[in-house]
PDB file of C-alpha atoms in Angstrom:
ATOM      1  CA  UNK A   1     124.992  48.182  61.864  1.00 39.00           C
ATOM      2  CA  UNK A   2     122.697  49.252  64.545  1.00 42.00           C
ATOM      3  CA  UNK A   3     123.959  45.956  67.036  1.00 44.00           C
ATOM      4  CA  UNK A   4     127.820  47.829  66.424  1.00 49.00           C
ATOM      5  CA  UNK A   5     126.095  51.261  66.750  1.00 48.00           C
ATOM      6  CA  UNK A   6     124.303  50.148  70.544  1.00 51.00           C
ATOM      7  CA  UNK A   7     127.531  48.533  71.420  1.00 52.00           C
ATOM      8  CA  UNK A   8     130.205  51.953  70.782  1.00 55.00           C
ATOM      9  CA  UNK A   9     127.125  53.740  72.817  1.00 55.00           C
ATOM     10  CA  UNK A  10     127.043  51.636  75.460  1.00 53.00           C
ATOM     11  CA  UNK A  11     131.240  50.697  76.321  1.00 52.00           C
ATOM     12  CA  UNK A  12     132.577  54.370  74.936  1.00 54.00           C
ATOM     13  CA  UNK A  13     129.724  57.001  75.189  1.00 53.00           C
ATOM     14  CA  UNK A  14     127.496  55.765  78.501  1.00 61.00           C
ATOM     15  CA  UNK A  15     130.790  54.822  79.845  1.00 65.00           C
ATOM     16  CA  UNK A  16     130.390  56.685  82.846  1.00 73.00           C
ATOM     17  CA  UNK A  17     126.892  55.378  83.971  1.00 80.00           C
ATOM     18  CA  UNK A  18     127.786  51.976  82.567  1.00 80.00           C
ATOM     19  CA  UNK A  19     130.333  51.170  85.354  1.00 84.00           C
ATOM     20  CA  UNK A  20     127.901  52.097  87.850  1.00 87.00           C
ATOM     21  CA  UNK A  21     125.477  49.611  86.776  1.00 90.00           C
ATOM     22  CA  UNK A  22     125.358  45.862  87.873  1.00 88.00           C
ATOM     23  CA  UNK A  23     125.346  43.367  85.075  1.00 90.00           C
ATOM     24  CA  UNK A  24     121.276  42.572  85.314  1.00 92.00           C
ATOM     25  CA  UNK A  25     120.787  46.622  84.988  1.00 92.00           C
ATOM     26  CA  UNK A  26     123.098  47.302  82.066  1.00 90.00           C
ATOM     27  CA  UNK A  27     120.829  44.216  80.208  1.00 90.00           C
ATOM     28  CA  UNK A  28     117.952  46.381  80.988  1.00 93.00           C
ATOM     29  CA  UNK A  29     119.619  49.506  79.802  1.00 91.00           C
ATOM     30  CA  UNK A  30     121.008  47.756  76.650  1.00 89.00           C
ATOM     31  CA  UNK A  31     117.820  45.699  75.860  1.00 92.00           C
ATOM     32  CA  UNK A  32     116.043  49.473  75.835  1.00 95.00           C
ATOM     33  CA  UNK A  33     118.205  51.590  74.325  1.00 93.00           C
ATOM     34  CA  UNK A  34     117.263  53.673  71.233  1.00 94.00           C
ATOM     35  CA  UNK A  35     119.448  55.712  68.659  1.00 94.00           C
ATOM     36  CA  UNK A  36     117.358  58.833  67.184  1.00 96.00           C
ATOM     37  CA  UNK A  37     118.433  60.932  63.983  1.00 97.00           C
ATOM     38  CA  UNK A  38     117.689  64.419  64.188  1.00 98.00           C
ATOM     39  CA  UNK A  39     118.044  67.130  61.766  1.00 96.00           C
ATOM     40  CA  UNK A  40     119.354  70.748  62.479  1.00 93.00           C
ATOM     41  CA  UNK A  41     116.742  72.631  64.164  1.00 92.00           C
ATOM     42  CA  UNK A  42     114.523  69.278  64.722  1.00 97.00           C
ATOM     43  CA  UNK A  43     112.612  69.827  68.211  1.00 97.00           C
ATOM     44  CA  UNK A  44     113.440  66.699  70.646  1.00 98.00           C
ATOM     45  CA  UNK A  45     110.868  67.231  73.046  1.00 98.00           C
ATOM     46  CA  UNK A  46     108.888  71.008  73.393  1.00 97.00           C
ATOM     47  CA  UNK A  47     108.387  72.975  76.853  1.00 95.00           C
ATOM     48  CA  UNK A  48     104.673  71.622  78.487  1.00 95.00           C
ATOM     49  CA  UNK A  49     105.586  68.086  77.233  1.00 97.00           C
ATOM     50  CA  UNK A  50     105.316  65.105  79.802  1.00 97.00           C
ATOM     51  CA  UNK A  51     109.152  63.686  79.777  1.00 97.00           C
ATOM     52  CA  UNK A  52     109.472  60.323  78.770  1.00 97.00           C
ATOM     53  CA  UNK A  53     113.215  59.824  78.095  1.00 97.00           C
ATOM     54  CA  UNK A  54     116.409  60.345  79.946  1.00 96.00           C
ATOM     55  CA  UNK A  55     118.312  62.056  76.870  1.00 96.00           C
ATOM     56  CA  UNK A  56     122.332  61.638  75.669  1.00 93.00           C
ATOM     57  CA  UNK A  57     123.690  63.782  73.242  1.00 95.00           C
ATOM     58  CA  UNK A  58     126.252  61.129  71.449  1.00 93.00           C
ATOM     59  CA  UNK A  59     127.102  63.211  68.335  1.00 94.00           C
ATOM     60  CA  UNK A  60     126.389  67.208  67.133  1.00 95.00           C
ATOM     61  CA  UNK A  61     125.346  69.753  69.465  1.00 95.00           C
ATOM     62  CA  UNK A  62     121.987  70.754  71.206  1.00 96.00           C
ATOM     63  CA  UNK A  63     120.415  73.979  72.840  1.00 94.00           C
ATOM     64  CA  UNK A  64     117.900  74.058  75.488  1.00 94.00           C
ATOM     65  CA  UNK A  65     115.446  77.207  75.362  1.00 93.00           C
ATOM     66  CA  UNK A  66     112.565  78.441  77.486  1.00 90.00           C
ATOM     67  CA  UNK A  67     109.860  81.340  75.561  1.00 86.00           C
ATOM     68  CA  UNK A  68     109.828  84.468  77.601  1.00 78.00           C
ATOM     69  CA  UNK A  69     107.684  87.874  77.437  1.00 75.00           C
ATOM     70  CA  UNK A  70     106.001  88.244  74.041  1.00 73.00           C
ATOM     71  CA  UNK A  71     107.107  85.326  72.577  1.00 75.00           C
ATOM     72  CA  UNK A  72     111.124  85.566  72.668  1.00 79.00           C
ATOM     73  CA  UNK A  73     112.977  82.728  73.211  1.00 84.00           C
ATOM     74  CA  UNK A  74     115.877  82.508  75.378  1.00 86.00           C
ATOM     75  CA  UNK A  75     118.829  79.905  75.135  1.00 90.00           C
ATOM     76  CA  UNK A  76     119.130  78.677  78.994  1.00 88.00           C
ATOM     77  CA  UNK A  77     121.737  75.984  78.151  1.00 90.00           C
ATOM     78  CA  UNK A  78     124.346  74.012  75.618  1.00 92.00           C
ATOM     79  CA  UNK A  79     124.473  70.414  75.409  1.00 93.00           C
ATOM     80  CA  UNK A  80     127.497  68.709  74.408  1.00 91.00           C
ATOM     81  CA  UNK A  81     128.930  65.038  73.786  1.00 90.00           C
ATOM     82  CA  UNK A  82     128.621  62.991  75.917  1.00 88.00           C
ATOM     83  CA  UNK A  83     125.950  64.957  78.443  1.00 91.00           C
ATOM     84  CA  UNK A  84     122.263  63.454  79.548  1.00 93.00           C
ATOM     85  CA  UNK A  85     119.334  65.959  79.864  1.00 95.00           C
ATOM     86  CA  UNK A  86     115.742  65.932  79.994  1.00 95.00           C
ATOM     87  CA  UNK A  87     115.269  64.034  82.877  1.00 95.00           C
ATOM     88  CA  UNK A  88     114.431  66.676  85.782  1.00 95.00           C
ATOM     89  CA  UNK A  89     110.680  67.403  85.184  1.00 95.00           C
ATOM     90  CA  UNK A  90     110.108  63.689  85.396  1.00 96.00           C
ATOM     91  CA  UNK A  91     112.058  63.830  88.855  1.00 95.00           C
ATOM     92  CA  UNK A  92     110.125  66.923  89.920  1.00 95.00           C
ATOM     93  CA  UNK A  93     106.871  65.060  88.334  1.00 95.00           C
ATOM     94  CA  UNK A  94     105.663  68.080  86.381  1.00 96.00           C
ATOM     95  CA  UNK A  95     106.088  68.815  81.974  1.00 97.00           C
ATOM     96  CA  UNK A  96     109.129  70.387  80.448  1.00 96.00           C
ATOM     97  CA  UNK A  97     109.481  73.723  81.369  1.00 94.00           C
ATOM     98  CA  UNK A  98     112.106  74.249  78.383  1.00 94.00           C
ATOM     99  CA  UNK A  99     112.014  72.545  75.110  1.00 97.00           C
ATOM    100  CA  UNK A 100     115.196  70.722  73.375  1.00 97.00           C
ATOM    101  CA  UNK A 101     116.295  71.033  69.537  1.00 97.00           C
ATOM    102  CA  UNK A 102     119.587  69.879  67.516  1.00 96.00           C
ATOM    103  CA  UNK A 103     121.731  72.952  66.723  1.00 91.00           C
ATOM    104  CA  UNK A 104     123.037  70.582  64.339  1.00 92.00           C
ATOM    105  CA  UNK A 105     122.705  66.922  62.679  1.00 95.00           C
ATOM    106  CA  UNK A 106     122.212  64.991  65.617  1.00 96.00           C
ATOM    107  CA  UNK A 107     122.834  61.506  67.193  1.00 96.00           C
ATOM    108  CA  UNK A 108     120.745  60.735  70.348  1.00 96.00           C
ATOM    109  CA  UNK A 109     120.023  57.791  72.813  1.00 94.00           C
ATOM    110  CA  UNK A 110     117.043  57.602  74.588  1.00 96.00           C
ATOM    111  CA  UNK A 111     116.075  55.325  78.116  1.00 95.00           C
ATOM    112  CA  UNK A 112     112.606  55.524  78.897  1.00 97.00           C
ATOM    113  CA  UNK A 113     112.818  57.348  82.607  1.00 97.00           C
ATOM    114  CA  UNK A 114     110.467  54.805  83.956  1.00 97.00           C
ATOM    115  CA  UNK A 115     113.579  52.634  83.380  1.00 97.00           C
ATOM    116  CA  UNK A 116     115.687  55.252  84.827  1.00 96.00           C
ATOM    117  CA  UNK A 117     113.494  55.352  87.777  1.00 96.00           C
ATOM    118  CA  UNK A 118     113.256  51.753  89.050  1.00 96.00           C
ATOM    119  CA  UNK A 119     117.204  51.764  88.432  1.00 95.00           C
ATOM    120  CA  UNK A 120     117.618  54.462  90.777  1.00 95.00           C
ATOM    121  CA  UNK A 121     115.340  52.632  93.604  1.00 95.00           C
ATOM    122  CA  UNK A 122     117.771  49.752  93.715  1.00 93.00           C
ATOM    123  CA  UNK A 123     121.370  51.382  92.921  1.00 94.00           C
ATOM    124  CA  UNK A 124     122.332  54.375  95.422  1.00 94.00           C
ATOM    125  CA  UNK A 125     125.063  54.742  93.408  1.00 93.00           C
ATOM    126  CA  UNK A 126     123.458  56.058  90.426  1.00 94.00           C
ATOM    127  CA  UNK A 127     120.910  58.063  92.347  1.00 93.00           C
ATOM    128  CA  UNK A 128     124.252  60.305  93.820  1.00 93.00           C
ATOM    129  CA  UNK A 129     125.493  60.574  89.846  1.00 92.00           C
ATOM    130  CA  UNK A 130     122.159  62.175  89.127  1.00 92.00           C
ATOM    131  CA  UNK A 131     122.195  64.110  92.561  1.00 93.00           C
ATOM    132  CA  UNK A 132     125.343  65.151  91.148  1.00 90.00           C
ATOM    133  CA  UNK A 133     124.285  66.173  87.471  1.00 89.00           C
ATOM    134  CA  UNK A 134     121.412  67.892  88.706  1.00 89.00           C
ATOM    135  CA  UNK A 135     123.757  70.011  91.238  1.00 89.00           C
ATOM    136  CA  UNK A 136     126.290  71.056  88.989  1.00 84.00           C
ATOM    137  CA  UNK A 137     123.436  71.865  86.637  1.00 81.00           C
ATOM    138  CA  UNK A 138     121.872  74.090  88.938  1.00 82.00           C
ATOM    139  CA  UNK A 139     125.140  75.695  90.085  1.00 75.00           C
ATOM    140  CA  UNK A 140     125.841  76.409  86.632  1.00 73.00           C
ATOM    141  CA  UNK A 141     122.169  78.141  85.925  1.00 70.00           C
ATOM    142  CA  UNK A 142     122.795  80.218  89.197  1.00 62.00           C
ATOM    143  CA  UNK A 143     125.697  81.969  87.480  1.00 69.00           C
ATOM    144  CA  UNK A 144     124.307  82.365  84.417  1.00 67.00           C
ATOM    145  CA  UNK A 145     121.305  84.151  85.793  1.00 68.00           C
ATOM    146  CA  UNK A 146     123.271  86.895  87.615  1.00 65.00           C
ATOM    147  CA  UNK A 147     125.358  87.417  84.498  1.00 61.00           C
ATOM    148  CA  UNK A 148     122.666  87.643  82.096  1.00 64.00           C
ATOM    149  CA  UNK A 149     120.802  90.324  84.430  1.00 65.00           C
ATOM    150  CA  UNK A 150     124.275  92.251  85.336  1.00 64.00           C
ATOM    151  CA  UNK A 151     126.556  92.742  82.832  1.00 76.00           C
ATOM    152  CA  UNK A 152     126.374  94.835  79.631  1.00 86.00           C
ATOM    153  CA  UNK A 153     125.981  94.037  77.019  1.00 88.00           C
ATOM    154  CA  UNK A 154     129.631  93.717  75.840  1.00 92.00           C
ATOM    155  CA  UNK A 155     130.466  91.859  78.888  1.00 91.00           C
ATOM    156  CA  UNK A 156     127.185  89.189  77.436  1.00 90.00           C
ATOM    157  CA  UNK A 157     128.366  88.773  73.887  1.00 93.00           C
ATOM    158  CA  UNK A 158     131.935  87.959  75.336  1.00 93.00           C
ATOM    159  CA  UNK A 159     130.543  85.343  78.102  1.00 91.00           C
ATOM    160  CA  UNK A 160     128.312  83.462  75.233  1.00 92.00           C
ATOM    161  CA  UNK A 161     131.195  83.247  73.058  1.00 94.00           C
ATOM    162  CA  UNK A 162     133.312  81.662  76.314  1.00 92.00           C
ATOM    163  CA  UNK A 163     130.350  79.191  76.518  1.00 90.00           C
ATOM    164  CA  UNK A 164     130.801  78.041  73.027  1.00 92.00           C
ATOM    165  CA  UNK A 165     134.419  78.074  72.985  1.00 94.00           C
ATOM    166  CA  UNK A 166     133.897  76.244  76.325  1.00 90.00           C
ATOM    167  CA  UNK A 167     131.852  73.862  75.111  1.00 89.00           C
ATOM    168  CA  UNK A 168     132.211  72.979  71.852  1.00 92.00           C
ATOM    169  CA  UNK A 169     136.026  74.244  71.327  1.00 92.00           C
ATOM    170  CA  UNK A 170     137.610  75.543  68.515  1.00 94.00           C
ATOM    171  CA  UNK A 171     138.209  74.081  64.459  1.00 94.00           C
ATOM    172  CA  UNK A 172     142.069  72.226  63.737  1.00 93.00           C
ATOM    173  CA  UNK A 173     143.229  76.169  63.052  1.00 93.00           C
ATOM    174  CA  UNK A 174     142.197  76.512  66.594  1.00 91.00           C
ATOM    175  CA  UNK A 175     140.603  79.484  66.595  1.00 93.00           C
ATOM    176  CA  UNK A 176     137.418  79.201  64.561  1.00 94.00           C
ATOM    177  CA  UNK A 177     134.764  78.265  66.901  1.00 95.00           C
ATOM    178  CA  UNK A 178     133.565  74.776  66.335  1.00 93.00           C
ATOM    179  CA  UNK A 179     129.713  75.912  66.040  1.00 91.00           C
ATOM    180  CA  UNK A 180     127.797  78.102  63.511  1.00 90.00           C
ATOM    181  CA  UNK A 181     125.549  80.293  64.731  1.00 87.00           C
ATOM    182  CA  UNK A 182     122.538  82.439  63.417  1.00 89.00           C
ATOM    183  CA  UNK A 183     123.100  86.117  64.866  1.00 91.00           C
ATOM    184  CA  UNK A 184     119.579  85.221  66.315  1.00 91.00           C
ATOM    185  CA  UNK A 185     120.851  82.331  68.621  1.00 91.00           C
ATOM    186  CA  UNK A 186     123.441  84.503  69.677  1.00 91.00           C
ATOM    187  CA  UNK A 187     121.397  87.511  70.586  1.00 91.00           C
ATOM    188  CA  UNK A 188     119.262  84.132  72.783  1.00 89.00           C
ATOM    189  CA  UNK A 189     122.088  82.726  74.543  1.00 90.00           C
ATOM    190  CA  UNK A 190     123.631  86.486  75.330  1.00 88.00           C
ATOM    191  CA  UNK A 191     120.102  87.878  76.735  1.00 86.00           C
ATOM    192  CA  UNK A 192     119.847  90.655  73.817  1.00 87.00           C
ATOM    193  CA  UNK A 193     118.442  92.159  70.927  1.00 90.00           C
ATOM    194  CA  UNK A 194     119.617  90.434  67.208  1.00 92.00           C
ATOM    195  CA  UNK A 195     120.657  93.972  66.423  1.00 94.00           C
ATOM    196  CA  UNK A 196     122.586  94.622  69.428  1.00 93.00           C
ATOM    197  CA  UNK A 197     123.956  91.564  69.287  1.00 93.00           C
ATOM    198  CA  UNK A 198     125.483  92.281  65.172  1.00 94.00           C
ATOM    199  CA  UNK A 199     126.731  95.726  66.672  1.00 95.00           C
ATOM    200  CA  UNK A 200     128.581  93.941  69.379  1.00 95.00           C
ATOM    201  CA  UNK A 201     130.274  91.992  67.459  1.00 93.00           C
ATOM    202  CA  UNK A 202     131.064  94.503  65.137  1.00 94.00           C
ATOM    203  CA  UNK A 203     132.990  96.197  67.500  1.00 95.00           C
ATOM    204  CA  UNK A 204     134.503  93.442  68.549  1.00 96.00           C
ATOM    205  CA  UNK A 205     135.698  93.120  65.092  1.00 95.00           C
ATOM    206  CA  UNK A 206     137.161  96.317  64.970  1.00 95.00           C
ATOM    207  CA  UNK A 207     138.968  96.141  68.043  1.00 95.00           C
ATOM    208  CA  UNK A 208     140.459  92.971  66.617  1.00 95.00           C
ATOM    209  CA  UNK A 209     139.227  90.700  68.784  1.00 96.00           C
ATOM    210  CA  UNK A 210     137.312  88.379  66.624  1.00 96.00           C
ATOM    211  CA  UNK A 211     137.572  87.941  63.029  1.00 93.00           C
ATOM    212  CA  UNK A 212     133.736  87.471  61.678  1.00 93.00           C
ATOM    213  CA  UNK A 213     132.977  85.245  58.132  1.00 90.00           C
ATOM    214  CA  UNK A 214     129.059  85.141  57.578  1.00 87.00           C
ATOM    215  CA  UNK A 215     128.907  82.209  61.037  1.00 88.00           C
ATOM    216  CA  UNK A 216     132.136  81.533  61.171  1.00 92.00           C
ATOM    217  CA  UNK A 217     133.539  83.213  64.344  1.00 95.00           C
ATOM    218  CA  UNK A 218     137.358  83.404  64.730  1.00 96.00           C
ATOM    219  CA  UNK A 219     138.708  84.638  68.151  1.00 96.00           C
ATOM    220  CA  UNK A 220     141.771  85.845  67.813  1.00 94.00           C
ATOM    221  CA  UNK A 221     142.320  87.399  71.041  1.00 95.00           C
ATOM    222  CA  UNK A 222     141.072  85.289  73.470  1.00 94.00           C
ATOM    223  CA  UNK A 223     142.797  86.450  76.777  1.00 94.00           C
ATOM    224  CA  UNK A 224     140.850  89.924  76.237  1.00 95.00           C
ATOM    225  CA  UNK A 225     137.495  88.064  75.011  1.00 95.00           C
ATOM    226  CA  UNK A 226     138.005  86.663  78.792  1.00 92.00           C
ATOM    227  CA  UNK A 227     138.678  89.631  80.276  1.00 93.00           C
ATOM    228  CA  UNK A 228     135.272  91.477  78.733  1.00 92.00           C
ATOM    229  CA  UNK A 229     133.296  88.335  79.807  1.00 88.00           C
ATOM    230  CA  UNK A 230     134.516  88.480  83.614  1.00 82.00           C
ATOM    231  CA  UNK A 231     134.334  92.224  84.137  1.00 75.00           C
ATOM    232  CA  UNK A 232     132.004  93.279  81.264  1.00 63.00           C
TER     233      UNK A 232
END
């Protein structure tokens, strides 16, 4: 069971880093693979940490948040099948400055990065995929700061439910949201109060935009949900 688990993680879900690799690196990577469980909510690694692993989400969903003023936690970014995290402080040589937990039962694989790092001094080629990663990463976090400072709060609600619709798509009926969410992660990803957050989407309710069952989101007007998330 776990020889046919490593083997689907290595040809379907790595896929992308695995053609990179030369055949004496992809034994390393195989020979130190791990598969980690982890329950809804379960932390994977906690903000002041020393990294250890190059992360990759293989099944369920996970949220990376950083604590702000007094305590309140902030949702800085959405992991999704099949995406690697984790792996910046070691580059930068300094402890998480965000901690990692499963949104949902989760399937993980873990490379230790000292693995990760003697790869990358002997293959250029996977040195630019991280160069990459890291880029797009930080492109993404660039626009995500200016619209969490900027926009109302309307125009917040309506961009965190276009990064979970982006993300993690919608149900077979295609418009209920494939994710559950506590009001209280919402309020985190959208940069509000939990309260604000339940009146927002109230109103979004009433102007028929959403239809709302306890966490069950349906959007049922998503061309306007777009337009309130660009010029909200």
């Amino acid at each position: 069971m776990i020889k046919a688990t490593l083997e689907k993680v290595i040809n379907e879900d790595m896929a992308e880093i695995w053609q990179i690799l030369k055949p004496d690196e992809r034994r390393a990577v195989a020979e130190n693979l791990q598969i980690h469980n982890f329950k809804k909510n379960q932390l994977i690694y906690a903000e002041g940490e020393q990294p250890e692993y190059l992360w990759v989400l293989l099944k369920g969903k996970v949220k990376k948040t950083k604590e702000g003023v007094g305590g309140r936690v902030q949702i800085i970014r959405l992991i999704r099948p099949v995406q690697y995290f984790g792996y910046r402080a070691f580059f930068a040589e300094e402890p998480y400055v965000s901690s990692a937990l499963a949104f949902e039962p989760s399937t993980l694989g873990a490379i230790p990065l000292t693995l990760v790092k003697s790869l990358i001094d002997q293959n250029i080629q996977l040195a630019w995929f991280f160069i990459h990663e890291l880029s797009h990463n930080l492109g993404g976090s660039d626009t995500r700061i200016v619209n969490l400072t900027q926009k109302h709060i309307r125009g917040r609600l309506a961009e965190a439910l276009i990064v979970l619709l982006d993300n993690y798509g919608y149900e077979d009926d295609n418009c209920t949201l494939k994710i559950y969410m506590a009001r209280e992660d919402l309020a985190n990803l959208s940069n509000m109060t939990t309260s604000n957050a339940i009146r927002t989407l109230s109103t979004f309710v009433t102007e028929k935009i959403l239809l709302v069952d306890g966490r069950r989101i349906k959007i049922i007007n998503e061309p306007q949900l777009r337009k309130i998330s660009k010029f909200g």
